[in-house]
Amino acid sequence: MADSIASPWLTIVGIGEDAADGLSAASRAALEQAQLVMGAARHLALLPGLSAPSREWPVPFADGIPLLLAERGRKVVVLVSGDPFWFGAGSSVTRDLAPGEWIAHPAPSTFGLAAARLGWALQGCTCLGLHAAPVQRLRPHLAKGRHILVLVRDGEAVAGLAAYLVERGFGASTLHVLEALGGPRERVRSVEAQALGFDDIRHPVAVGIEVAGVGDALPATSGLPDDLFDHDGQITKSPLRALTLSALAPRPGERLWDIGGGSGSVSIEWLLAHPANTACAVEADPSRAGRARANALALGVDRLELVLGRAPQVLPDGRPPDAVFIGGGLSDGLLDALWQRLPTGTRLVANAVTLESEALLARWQGEQGGTLMRIELADAAPLGTRRGWRSRYPVVQWSVVL
């Protein structure tokens, strides 16, 4: 284990709107001993009369990290909102520091204060930070009766949130607009999203959402309805997608490569399976890649990565995947490349429709093992004055662990 620094040079102090009266004894002691205090202009303004020199943290936030690291060895206090490690700046500030170099003194988080004002059980709420994220991230959480706590940038963002709820059919949701919680400017007002008319919302602001309305909630199972995805026909259809996701078996924090991404439906459902999951789709057609990106945004998983090109000539860089899905471009060359590059234990699922690709999978399954399954589906359809079964193209699915 690496030696830690005996005394931390950096103290991260969480402050609320009542900073003048609400600082802990440890936070006050750190400020008294500081040789430099860094923080946003709003935070510095909450602490007039600092004895140490102060420096305003720059925008964008990342530009302040090198300035902070250059002060290593001096007693530095960084001011942040509330709890530094609950949708806060703490992890960004400490990412390049050893554990012994820093200490943090959190204040009550905005989420905790909001739950206390509304009487909501915090462990039952969905908590989201949308300061710099699209409002569509709400989509997977919009279900009647759910409680959502959201941090937003300003009053304009609250209006955008309300408009999005109306657009999705959840205009009857109650919005609790919570301004400057914990300080003398605190204000809490409630209104239906479809009736929001506040034009004087003050920063900092959070919103509590009691979801109501006639909008469609996303099912929590795999195999979402096909009409949730914009596509040109290149989509793994819902029943087959459910079987494919079952074979891929996403686990929290895992990474997927989706080769021949098409509409992005498999990648998107992989991401919906857990908020810590990541996925990268490889797609040769620019228009399809654009559709996949738009579908991911619409369904609240804008973190989908896309690589434009044809595998195996183009494959994602960085962290290797835990699972790979081949939905297009299946060939000996692609499988050879994957076998050479992927680590032992990677799960691979490939779907084949043509006789040629079926034969290829049968050969590889004979050599490498795994499970080969033929999937045949049929839909009821008109047959004269009655109904009969209309068969879909059968699909052969190979699942294997490298």
mmCIF file of C-alpha atoms in Angstrom:
data_model
loop_
_atom_site.group_PDB
_atom_site.id
_atom_site.type_symbol
_atom_site.label_atom_id
_atom_site.label_comp_id
_atom_site.label_asym_id
_atom_site.label_seq_id
_atom_site.Cartn_x
_atom_site.Cartn_y
_atom_site.Cartn_z
ATOM 1 C CA MET A 1 0.000 0.000 0.000
ATOM 2 C CA ALA A 2 1.300 3.470 -0.908
ATOM 3 C CA ASP A 3 2.248 5.771 1.978
ATOM 4 C CA SER A 4 -0.383 8.390 2.687
ATOM 5 C CA ILE A 5 0.294 12.003 3.558
ATOM 6 C CA ALA A 6 0.144 12.448 7.340
ATOM 7 C CA SER A 7 -1.950 15.600 7.261
ATOM 8 C CA PRO A 8 -4.371 16.414 4.409
ATOM 9 C CA TRP A 9 -3.494 19.589 2.532
ATOM 10 C CA LEU A 10 -6.951 19.797 0.941
ATOM 11 C CA THR A 11 -10.256 20.141 2.756
ATOM 12 C CA ILE A 12 -13.514 19.954 0.825
ATOM 13 C CA VAL A 13 -16.203 21.880 2.656
ATOM 14 C CA GLY A 14 -19.839 21.399 1.747
ATOM 15 C CA ILE A 15 -21.939 24.485 2.381
ATOM 16 C CA GLY A 16 -25.609 25.276 2.133
ATOM 17 C CA GLU A 17 -27.543 28.486 1.760
ATOM 18 C CA ASP A 18 -27.198 29.005 5.535
ATOM 19 C CA ALA A 19 -23.401 28.910 5.316
ATOM 20 C CA ALA A 20 -22.911 31.736 7.809
ATOM 21 C CA ASP A 21 -24.666 29.764 10.573
ATOM 22 C CA GLY A 22 -24.666 26.189 9.352
ATOM 23 C CA LEU A 23 -20.967 25.308 9.105
ATOM 24 C CA SER A 24 -19.746 22.471 11.278
ATOM 25 C CA ALA A 25 -16.956 23.044 13.796
ATOM 26 C CA ALA A 26 -14.580 21.029 11.591
ATOM 27 C CA SER A 27 -15.431 23.166 8.551
ATOM 28 C CA ARG A 28 -14.891 26.388 10.518
ATOM 29 C CA ALA A 29 -11.525 25.143 11.773
ATOM 30 C CA ALA A 30 -10.429 24.272 8.225
ATOM 31 C CA LEU A 31 -11.374 27.764 6.996
ATOM 32 C CA GLU A 32 -9.486 29.402 9.862
ATOM 33 C CA GLN A 33 -6.325 27.426 9.040
ATOM 34 C CA ALA A 34 -6.604 27.792 5.250
ATOM 35 C CA GLN A 35 -3.963 29.520 3.186
ATOM 36 C CA LEU A 36 -6.272 29.601 0.155
ATOM 37 C CA VAL A 37 -10.029 29.174 -0.340
ATOM 38 C CA MET A 38 -11.364 28.180 -3.767
ATOM 39 C CA GLY A 39 -14.999 28.027 -4.817
ATOM 40 C CA ALA A 40 -17.679 29.284 -7.143
ATOM 41 C CA ALA A 41 -18.510 32.973 -6.849
ATOM 42 C CA ARG A 42 -21.857 32.107 -5.242
ATOM 43 C CA HIS A 43 -20.177 29.992 -2.563
ATOM 44 C CA LEU A 44 -17.540 32.613 -1.791
ATOM 45 C CA ALA A 45 -20.273 35.232 -1.437
ATOM 46 C CA LEU A 46 -21.929 33.100 1.246
ATOM 47 C CA LEU A 47 -18.801 33.417 3.421
ATOM 48 C CA PRO A 48 -17.908 37.113 3.700
ATOM 49 C CA GLY A 49 -14.955 38.024 5.886
ATOM 50 C CA LEU A 50 -12.703 35.053 5.054
ATOM 51 C CA SER A 51 -9.258 35.494 6.587
ATOM 52 C CA ALA A 52 -7.504 33.557 3.818
ATOM 53 C CA PRO A 53 -7.117 34.729 0.220
ATOM 54 C CA SER A 54 -9.853 33.412 -2.071
ATOM 55 C CA ARG A 55 -9.888 32.383 -5.729
ATOM 56 C CA GLU A 56 -12.978 31.926 -7.843
ATOM 57 C CA TRP A 57 -13.241 28.475 -9.435
ATOM 58 C CA PRO A 58 -13.229 28.851 -13.230
ATOM 59 C CA VAL A 59 -15.824 27.737 -15.759
ATOM 60 C CA PRO A 60 -15.778 25.083 -17.154
ATOM 61 C CA PHE A 61 -15.235 23.219 -13.897
ATOM 62 C CA ALA A 62 -12.451 20.989 -15.250
ATOM 63 C CA ASP A 63 -10.223 24.045 -15.779
ATOM 64 C CA GLY A 64 -9.966 24.457 -12.020
ATOM 65 C CA ILE A 65 -8.398 21.053 -11.341
ATOM 66 C CA PRO A 66 -4.868 21.964 -12.587
ATOM 67 C CA LEU A 67 -5.053 25.211 -10.586
ATOM 68 C CA LEU A 68 -5.927 23.235 -7.470
ATOM 69 C CA LEU A 69 -3.189 20.640 -7.996
ATOM 70 C CA ALA A 70 -0.638 23.432 -8.406
ATOM 71 C CA GLU A 71 -1.378 24.403 -4.777
ATOM 72 C CA ARG A 72 -0.452 20.963 -3.422
ATOM 73 C CA GLY A 73 1.394 21.400 -0.144
ATOM 74 C CA ARG A 74 -0.510 24.498 1.003
ATOM 75 C CA LYS A 75 -3.586 24.385 3.215
ATOM 76 C CA VAL A 76 -6.416 24.722 0.684
ATOM 77 C CA VAL A 77 -10.178 24.678 1.224
ATOM 78 C CA VAL A 78 -12.513 24.015 -1.717
ATOM 79 C CA LEU A 79 -16.138 25.052 -1.263
ATOM 80 C CA VAL A 80 -18.850 22.926 -2.862
ATOM 81 C CA SER A 81 -22.620 22.597 -2.549
ATOM 82 C CA GLY A 82 -24.048 20.329 0.133
ATOM 83 C CA ASP A 83 -22.653 16.809 0.153
ATOM 84 C CA PRO A 84 -19.570 16.721 -2.134
ATOM 85 C CA PHE A 85 -20.081 13.056 -3.000
ATOM 86 C CA TRP A 86 -23.838 13.056 -3.673
ATOM 87 C CA PHE A 87 -24.175 14.478 -7.191
ATOM 88 C CA GLY A 88 -21.412 16.893 -6.183
ATOM 89 C CA ALA A 89 -17.904 17.875 -7.205
ATOM 90 C CA GLY A 90 -16.102 15.678 -4.698
ATOM 91 C CA SER A 91 -15.108 12.809 -6.960
ATOM 92 C CA SER A 92 -13.878 15.193 -9.672
ATOM 93 C CA VAL A 93 -11.708 17.106 -7.191
ATOM 94 C CA THR A 94 -10.181 14.008 -5.577
ATOM 95 C CA ARG A 95 -9.752 11.830 -8.675
ATOM 96 C CA ASP A 96 -6.004 12.544 -8.958
ATOM 97 C CA LEU A 97 -5.282 12.623 -5.213
ATOM 98 C CA ALA A 98 -4.187 9.921 -2.787
ATOM 99 C CA PRO A 99 -6.616 9.178 0.070
ATOM 100 C CA GLY A 100 -4.416 10.858 2.683
ATOM 101 C CA GLU A 101 -4.202 14.136 0.785
ATOM 102 C CA TRP A 102 -7.758 15.279 1.395
ATOM 103 C CA ILE A 103 -10.638 15.268 3.828
ATOM 104 C CA ALA A 104 -14.277 16.250 3.284
ATOM 105 C CA HIS A 105 -16.855 17.810 5.588
ATOM 106 C CA PRO A 106 -20.291 17.433 3.954
ATOM 107 C CA ALA A 107 -23.328 19.582 4.599
ATOM 108 C CA PRO A 108 -26.930 18.414 4.127
ATOM 109 C CA SER A 109 -27.527 17.628 0.454
ATOM 110 C CA THR A 110 -30.193 19.364 -1.588
ATOM 111 C CA PHE A 111 -31.850 15.970 -2.047
ATOM 112 C CA GLY A 112 -31.990 15.441 1.704
ATOM 113 C CA LEU A 113 -33.400 18.920 2.300
ATOM 114 C CA ALA A 114 -35.963 18.475 -0.483
ATOM 115 C CA ALA A 115 -37.145 15.131 0.901
ATOM 116 C CA ALA A 116 -37.431 16.697 4.365
ATOM 117 C CA ARG A 117 -39.575 19.552 3.034
ATOM 118 C CA LEU A 118 -41.860 17.254 1.035
ATOM 119 C CA GLY A 119 -42.069 14.385 3.514
ATOM 120 C CA TRP A 120 -40.789 11.867 0.979
ATOM 121 C CA ALA A 121 -38.728 8.798 1.901
ATOM 122 C CA LEU A 122 -35.448 9.582 0.191
ATOM 123 C CA GLN A 123 -34.581 5.916 -0.371
ATOM 124 C CA GLY A 124 -37.769 5.603 -2.442
ATOM 125 C CA CYS A 125 -37.041 8.601 -4.670
ATOM 126 C CA THR A 126 -35.193 8.738 -7.958
ATOM 127 C CA CYS A 127 -32.519 11.425 -7.671
ATOM 128 C CA LEU A 128 -31.122 13.012 -10.842
ATOM 129 C CA GLY A 129 -28.692 15.817 -11.578
ATOM 130 C CA LEU A 130 -29.723 17.609 -14.785
ATOM 131 C CA HIS A 131 -27.527 20.712 -14.575
ATOM 132 C CA ALA A 132 -25.652 19.724 -17.720
ATOM 133 C CA ALA A 133 -27.710 16.749 -18.886
ATOM 134 C CA PRO A 134 -30.701 16.496 -21.242
ATOM 135 C CA VAL A 135 -34.172 16.427 -19.713
ATOM 136 C CA GLN A 136 -34.800 13.163 -21.592
ATOM 137 C CA ARG A 137 -32.925 11.346 -18.828
ATOM 138 C CA LEU A 138 -36.228 11.464 -16.982
ATOM 139 C CA ARG A 139 -37.810 9.087 -19.512
ATOM 140 C CA PRO A 140 -36.984 5.714 -17.869
ATOM 141 C CA HIS A 141 -38.311 6.990 -14.522
ATOM 142 C CA LEU A 142 -41.648 8.411 -15.669
ATOM 143 C CA ALA A 143 -44.280 6.103 -14.216
ATOM 144 C CA LYS A 144 -47.475 7.062 -12.435
ATOM 145 C CA GLY A 145 -47.001 7.515 -8.690
ATOM 146 C CA ARG A 146 -43.203 7.767 -8.750
ATOM 147 C CA HIS A 147 -41.368 10.489 -6.818
ATOM 148 C CA ILE A 148 -38.412 12.100 -8.601
ATOM 149 C CA LEU A 149 -36.030 14.735 -7.218
ATOM 150 C CA VAL A 150 -34.155 16.699 -9.850
ATOM 151 C CA LEU A 151 -31.400 19.308 -9.623
ATOM 152 C CA VAL A 152 -31.647 21.843 -12.469
ATOM 153 C CA ARG A 153 -29.691 24.875 -13.563
ATOM 154 C CA ASP A 154 -32.278 27.661 -13.330
ATOM 155 C CA GLY A 155 -35.875 28.737 -13.871
ATOM 156 C CA GLU A 156 -35.638 28.271 -17.613
ATOM 157 C CA ALA A 157 -34.660 24.647 -17.032
ATOM 158 C CA VAL A 158 -37.725 24.176 -14.808
ATOM 159 C CA ALA A 159 -39.907 25.441 -17.668
ATOM 160 C CA GLY A 160 -38.196 23.028 -20.053
ATOM 161 C CA LEU A 161 -38.772 20.160 -17.640
ATOM 162 C CA ALA A 162 -42.477 21.011 -17.384
ATOM 163 C CA ALA A 163 -42.809 21.225 -21.169
ATOM 164 C CA TYR A 164 -41.174 17.813 -21.549
ATOM 165 C CA LEU A 165 -43.599 16.244 -19.066
ATOM 166 C CA VAL A 166 -46.546 17.721 -20.955
ATOM 167 C CA GLU A 167 -45.127 16.446 -24.260
ATOM 168 C CA ARG A 168 -44.791 12.907 -22.853
ATOM 169 C CA GLY A 169 -48.360 12.873 -21.483
ATOM 170 C CA PHE A 170 -47.420 13.554 -17.864
ATOM 171 C CA GLY A 171 -48.675 17.139 -17.712
ATOM 172 C CA ALA A 172 -50.822 16.299 -14.656
ATOM 173 C CA SER A 173 -47.664 15.681 -12.613
ATOM 174 C CA THR A 174 -47.221 17.937 -9.584
ATOM 175 C CA LEU A 175 -44.014 19.970 -9.598
ATOM 176 C CA HIS A 176 -42.656 21.140 -6.262
ATOM 177 C CA VAL A 177 -40.267 23.973 -7.104
ATOM 178 C CA LEU A 178 -37.730 24.257 -4.267
ATOM 179 C CA GLU A 179 -35.544 27.366 -4.268
ATOM 180 C CA ALA A 180 -32.469 28.111 -2.120
ATOM 181 C CA LEU A 181 -33.203 25.317 0.336
ATOM 182 C CA GLY A 182 -31.794 25.756 3.814
ATOM 183 C CA GLY A 183 -31.221 29.495 3.641
ATOM 184 C CA PRO A 184 -33.061 32.758 4.245
ATOM 185 C CA ARG A 185 -34.250 32.890 0.604
ATOM 186 C CA GLU A 186 -35.857 29.418 0.764
ATOM 187 C CA ARG A 187 -39.177 29.086 -1.054
ATOM 188 C CA VAL A 188 -41.294 26.051 -1.947
ATOM 189 C CA ARG A 189 -44.161 26.291 -4.454
ATOM 190 C CA SER A 190 -46.258 23.545 -6.033
ATOM 191 C CA VAL A 191 -48.083 23.471 -9.355
ATOM 192 C CA GLU A 192 -49.117 21.013 -12.066
ATOM 193 C CA ALA A 193 -46.582 20.792 -14.882
ATOM 194 C CA GLN A 194 -49.200 21.807 -17.452
ATOM 195 C CA ALA A 195 -50.035 24.948 -15.449
ATOM 196 C CA LEU A 196 -46.516 26.140 -14.607
ATOM 197 C CA GLY A 197 -46.395 29.919 -14.891
ATOM 198 C CA PHE A 198 -43.653 30.963 -12.474
ATOM 199 C CA ASP A 199 -41.350 33.549 -14.052
ATOM 200 C CA ASP A 200 -39.327 34.403 -10.954
ATOM 201 C CA ILE A 201 -37.629 31.107 -10.050
ATOM 202 C CA ARG A 202 -34.339 31.757 -8.278
ATOM 203 C CA HIS A 203 -31.109 29.749 -8.342
ATOM 204 C CA PRO A 204 -30.221 27.312 -6.792
ATOM 205 C CA VAL A 205 -33.304 25.292 -7.608
ATOM 206 C CA ALA A 206 -34.466 21.706 -7.337
ATOM 207 C CA VAL A 207 -37.750 20.145 -8.432
ATOM 208 C CA GLY A 208 -39.741 17.372 -6.821
ATOM 209 C CA ILE A 209 -41.949 15.546 -9.320
ATOM 210 C CA GLU A 210 -45.011 13.510 -8.347
ATOM 211 C CA VAL A 211 -45.590 11.692 -11.612
ATOM 212 C CA ALA A 212 -49.180 11.598 -12.870
ATOM 213 C CA GLY A 213 -50.945 11.611 -16.225
ATOM 214 C CA VAL A 214 -51.771 9.350 -19.130
ATOM 215 C CA GLY A 215 -48.273 9.022 -20.588
ATOM 216 C CA ASP A 216 -46.808 5.603 -21.327
ATOM 217 C CA ALA A 217 -44.209 4.320 -18.876
ATOM 218 C CA LEU A 218 -41.341 2.257 -20.230
ATOM 219 C CA PRO A 219 -41.700 -1.435 -19.356
ATOM 220 C CA ALA A 220 -39.043 -2.673 -16.931
ATOM 221 C CA THR A 221 -38.479 -5.847 -18.964
ATOM 222 C CA SER A 222 -36.372 -6.323 -22.074
ATOM 223 C CA GLY A 223 -38.029 -6.469 -25.475
ATOM 224 C CA LEU A 224 -39.471 -2.955 -25.603
ATOM 225 C CA PRO A 225 -42.152 -2.315 -28.245
ATOM 226 C CA ASP A 226 -40.639 -1.713 -31.682
ATOM 227 C CA ASP A 227 -42.553 1.549 -32.111
ATOM 228 C CA LEU A 228 -40.413 3.150 -29.398
ATOM 229 C CA PHE A 229 -37.522 3.111 -31.862
ATOM 230 C CA ASP A 230 -37.149 5.081 -35.067
ATOM 231 C CA HIS A 231 -35.775 2.646 -37.670
ATOM 232 C CA ASP A 232 -35.641 1.837 -41.366
ATOM 233 C CA GLY A 233 -36.400 -1.851 -40.901
ATOM 234 C CA GLN A 234 -32.945 -2.673 -39.547
ATOM 235 C CA ILE A 235 -34.008 -3.482 -36.002
ATOM 236 C CA THR A 236 -33.887 -6.583 -33.840
ATOM 237 C CA LYS A 237 -37.629 -7.075 -33.335
ATOM 238 C CA SER A 238 -39.091 -7.077 -29.831
ATOM 239 C CA PRO A 239 -39.444 -10.853 -29.111
ATOM 240 C CA LEU A 240 -36.038 -11.656 -30.590
ATOM 241 C CA ARG A 241 -34.534 -8.682 -28.754
ATOM 242 C CA ALA A 242 -35.852 -10.026 -25.460
ATOM 243 C CA LEU A 243 -34.191 -13.383 -26.149
ATOM 244 C CA THR A 244 -30.992 -11.643 -27.242
ATOM 245 C CA LEU A 245 -30.816 -9.510 -24.089
ATOM 246 C CA SER A 246 -31.460 -12.602 -22.003
ATOM 247 C CA ALA A 247 -28.517 -14.329 -23.687
ATOM 248 C CA LEU A 248 -26.285 -11.251 -23.296
ATOM 249 C CA ALA A 249 -27.245 -11.195 -19.580
ATOM 250 C CA PRO A 250 -26.298 -7.591 -18.666
ATOM 251 C CA ARG A 251 -24.945 -7.146 -15.141
ATOM 252 C CA PRO A 252 -24.422 -3.843 -13.298
ATOM 253 C CA GLY A 253 -21.402 -1.902 -14.535
ATOM 254 C CA GLU A 254 -20.742 -4.057 -17.592
ATOM 255 C CA ARG A 255 -19.831 -2.906 -21.114
ATOM 256 C CA LEU A 256 -21.342 -4.021 -24.431
ATOM 257 C CA TRP A 257 -20.083 -3.858 -27.982
ATOM 258 C CA ASP A 258 -23.043 -3.851 -30.393
ATOM 259 C CA ILE A 259 -21.675 -4.667 -33.849
ATOM 260 C CA GLY A 260 -24.021 -3.642 -36.646
ATOM 261 C CA GLY A 261 -25.919 -1.357 -34.290
ATOM 262 C CA GLY A 262 -28.765 -0.472 -36.680
ATOM 263 C CA SER A 263 -31.402 1.417 -34.678
ATOM 264 C CA GLY A 264 -29.428 0.901 -31.470
ATOM 265 C CA SER A 265 -32.259 -1.072 -29.840
ATOM 266 C CA VAL A 266 -30.050 -3.766 -28.262
ATOM 267 C CA SER A 267 -27.501 -1.239 -26.962
ATOM 268 C CA ILE A 268 -30.255 0.974 -25.580
ATOM 269 C CA GLU A 269 -31.919 -1.854 -23.689
ATOM 270 C CA TRP A 270 -28.508 -2.906 -22.341
ATOM 271 C CA LEU A 271 -28.070 0.631 -20.977
ATOM 272 C CA LEU A 272 -31.585 0.689 -19.546
ATOM 273 C CA ALA A 273 -30.817 -2.510 -17.629
ATOM 274 C CA HIS A 274 -28.628 -0.573 -15.140
ATOM 275 C CA PRO A 275 -27.448 3.061 -14.858
ATOM 276 C CA ALA A 276 -23.804 1.950 -14.496
ATOM 277 C CA ASN A 277 -23.799 0.001 -17.772
ATOM 278 C CA THR A 278 -21.993 1.322 -20.854
ATOM 279 C CA ALA A 279 -22.341 0.413 -24.517
ATOM 280 C CA CYS A 280 -20.669 1.201 -27.823
ATOM 281 C CA ALA A 281 -22.422 0.518 -31.125
ATOM 282 C CA VAL A 282 -20.447 0.030 -34.345
ATOM 283 C CA GLU A 283 -22.459 1.067 -37.406
ATOM 284 C CA ALA A 284 -21.289 1.585 -40.986
ATOM 285 C CA ASP A 285 -24.283 3.629 -42.176
ATOM 286 C CA PRO A 286 -24.194 7.286 -41.012
ATOM 287 C CA SER A 287 -27.979 7.696 -41.171
ATOM 288 C CA ARG A 288 -28.538 4.606 -39.043
ATOM 289 C CA ALA A 289 -25.918 5.800 -36.574
ATOM 290 C CA GLY A 290 -27.816 9.090 -36.358
ATOM 291 C CA ARG A 291 -31.071 7.245 -35.678
ATOM 292 C CA ALA A 292 -29.414 5.169 -32.951
ATOM 293 C CA ARG A 293 -28.107 8.313 -31.296
ATOM 294 C CA ALA A 294 -31.551 9.957 -31.460
ATOM 295 C CA ASN A 295 -33.252 6.815 -30.098
ATOM 296 C CA ALA A 296 -30.822 6.695 -27.182
ATOM 297 C CA LEU A 297 -31.520 10.323 -26.313
ATOM 298 C CA ALA A 298 -35.296 9.870 -26.564
ATOM 299 C CA LEU A 299 -35.215 6.881 -24.208
ATOM 300 C CA GLY A 300 -33.013 8.570 -21.624
ATOM 301 C CA VAL A 301 -29.671 6.867 -22.253
ATOM 302 C CA ASP A 302 -27.743 9.523 -24.147
ATOM 303 C CA ARG A 303 -24.526 7.914 -22.880
ATOM 304 C CA LEU A 304 -24.623 5.444 -25.804
ATOM 305 C CA GLU A 305 -21.298 5.644 -27.664
ATOM 306 C CA LEU A 306 -21.168 5.244 -31.444
ATOM 307 C CA VAL A 307 -18.295 4.288 -33.732
ATOM 308 C CA LEU A 308 -18.869 4.877 -37.434
ATOM 309 C CA GLY A 309 -17.346 2.156 -39.605
ATOM 310 C CA ARG A 310 -17.466 -1.513 -40.490
ATOM 311 C CA ALA A 311 -16.142 -4.232 -38.190
ATOM 312 C CA PRO A 312 -13.598 -5.800 -38.014
ATOM 313 C CA GLN A 313 -11.744 -2.942 -39.732
ATOM 314 C CA VAL A 314 -13.171 -0.654 -37.053
ATOM 315 C CA LEU A 315 -13.639 -1.764 -33.458
ATOM 316 C CA PRO A 316 -14.023 0.334 -30.289
ATOM 317 C CA ASP A 317 -10.963 1.430 -28.342
ATOM 318 C CA GLY A 318 -10.522 1.558 -24.603
ATOM 319 C CA ARG A 319 -11.945 -0.804 -22.028
ATOM 320 C CA PRO A 320 -12.697 -4.262 -23.456
ATOM 321 C CA PRO A 321 -16.329 -5.380 -23.425
ATOM 322 C CA ASP A 322 -17.917 -7.867 -21.080
ATOM 323 C CA ALA A 323 -20.323 -8.897 -23.841
ATOM 324 C CA VAL A 324 -20.523 -8.554 -27.623
ATOM 325 C CA PHE A 325 -23.608 -8.721 -29.805
ATOM 326 C CA ILE A 326 -23.270 -9.289 -33.552
ATOM 327 C CA GLY A 327 -26.445 -8.157 -35.250
ATOM 328 C CA GLY A 328 -24.904 -7.418 -38.642
ATOM 329 C CA GLY A 329 -21.741 -7.953 -40.636
ATOM 330 C CA LEU A 330 -21.226 -11.538 -39.472
ATOM 331 C CA SER A 331 -18.195 -13.161 -41.128
ATOM 332 C CA ASP A 332 -15.245 -15.445 -40.446
ATOM 333 C CA GLY A 333 -12.988 -12.399 -40.489
ATOM 334 C CA LEU A 334 -15.017 -10.663 -37.804
ATOM 335 C CA LEU A 335 -15.124 -13.726 -35.541
ATOM 336 C CA ASP A 336 -11.384 -14.304 -36.041
ATOM 337 C CA ALA A 337 -10.654 -10.694 -35.093
ATOM 338 C CA LEU A 338 -12.834 -10.887 -31.991
ATOM 339 C CA TRP A 339 -11.244 -14.134 -30.844
ATOM 340 C CA GLN A 340 -7.792 -12.586 -31.156
ATOM 341 C CA ARG A 341 -8.703 -9.373 -29.371
ATOM 342 C CA LEU A 342 -11.258 -10.191 -26.669
ATOM 343 C CA PRO A 343 -10.278 -11.467 -23.221
ATOM 344 C CA THR A 344 -11.250 -14.851 -21.848
ATOM 345 C CA GLY A 345 -14.691 -14.751 -20.273
ATOM 346 C CA THR A 346 -16.276 -12.366 -22.784
ATOM 347 C CA ARG A 347 -19.840 -13.353 -23.634
ATOM 348 C CA LEU A 348 -20.703 -13.299 -27.350
ATOM 349 C CA VAL A 349 -24.135 -13.551 -28.951
ATOM 350 C CA ALA A 350 -24.644 -13.622 -32.721
ATOM 351 C CA ASN A 351 -27.907 -13.753 -34.675
ATOM 352 C CA ALA A 352 -28.095 -15.164 -38.201
ATOM 353 C CA VAL A 353 -30.937 -15.091 -40.734
ATOM 354 C CA THR A 354 -29.418 -16.291 -44.026
ATOM 355 C CA LEU A 355 -28.456 -19.895 -44.810
ATOM 356 C CA GLU A 356 -24.864 -18.818 -45.302
ATOM 357 C CA SER A 357 -24.597 -17.131 -41.908
ATOM 358 C CA GLU A 358 -26.397 -20.075 -40.274
ATOM 359 C CA ALA A 359 -23.771 -22.414 -41.715
ATOM 360 C CA LEU A 360 -21.006 -20.136 -40.450
ATOM 361 C CA LEU A 361 -22.431 -20.159 -36.910
ATOM 362 C CA ALA A 362 -22.922 -23.927 -36.988
ATOM 363 C CA ARG A 363 -19.248 -24.382 -37.920
ATOM 364 C CA TRP A 364 -17.980 -21.998 -35.245
ATOM 365 C CA GLN A 365 -20.218 -23.565 -32.615
ATOM 366 C CA GLY A 366 -18.798 -26.957 -33.529
ATOM 367 C CA GLU A 367 -15.264 -25.642 -33.008
ATOM 368 C CA GLN A 368 -15.739 -23.285 -30.035
ATOM 369 C CA GLY A 369 -18.760 -24.684 -28.215
ATOM 370 C CA GLY A 370 -21.563 -22.624 -26.789
ATOM 371 C CA THR A 371 -25.288 -22.892 -27.439
ATOM 372 C CA LEU A 372 -26.960 -22.858 -30.829
ATOM 373 C CA MET A 373 -30.686 -22.102 -30.872
ATOM 374 C CA ARG A 374 -33.155 -21.801 -33.743
ATOM 375 C CA ILE A 375 -35.898 -19.266 -33.074
ATOM 376 C CA GLU A 376 -39.119 -19.497 -35.092
ATOM 377 C CA LEU A 377 -41.909 -16.994 -34.521
ATOM 378 C CA ALA A 378 -45.294 -16.597 -36.169
ATOM 379 C CA ASP A 379 -47.988 -13.929 -35.962
ATOM 380 C CA ALA A 380 -51.731 -14.323 -36.354
ATOM 381 C CA ALA A 381 -52.808 -12.723 -39.658
ATOM 382 C CA PRO A 382 -55.942 -12.620 -41.854
ATOM 383 C CA LEU A 383 -56.393 -15.687 -44.046
ATOM 384 C CA GLY A 384 -59.422 -15.139 -46.258
ATOM 385 C CA THR A 385 -62.365 -14.697 -43.874
ATOM 386 C CA ARG A 386 -60.451 -16.336 -41.043
ATOM 387 C CA ARG A 387 -57.002 -16.120 -39.510
ATOM 388 C CA GLY A 388 -53.849 -18.156 -39.792
ATOM 389 C CA TRP A 389 -50.222 -18.104 -38.723
ATOM 390 C CA ARG A 390 -47.786 -16.022 -40.758
ATOM 391 C CA SER A 391 -44.251 -17.161 -40.069
ATOM 392 C CA ARG A 392 -41.367 -14.765 -39.671
ATOM 393 C CA TYR A 393 -37.913 -15.597 -40.988
ATOM 394 C CA PRO A 394 -36.329 -18.053 -38.551
ATOM 395 C CA VAL A 395 -33.242 -16.829 -36.691
ATOM 396 C CA VAL A 396 -30.323 -18.904 -35.480
ATOM 397 C CA GLN A 397 -28.689 -17.566 -32.325
ATOM 398 C CA TRP A 398 -25.247 -18.584 -31.077
ATOM 399 C CA SER A 399 -24.280 -17.838 -27.481
ATOM 400 C CA VAL A 400 -20.773 -18.571 -26.271
ATOM 401 C CA VAL A 401 -18.316 -17.542 -23.575
ATOM 402 C CA LEU A 402 -14.810 -17.069 -24.949
#
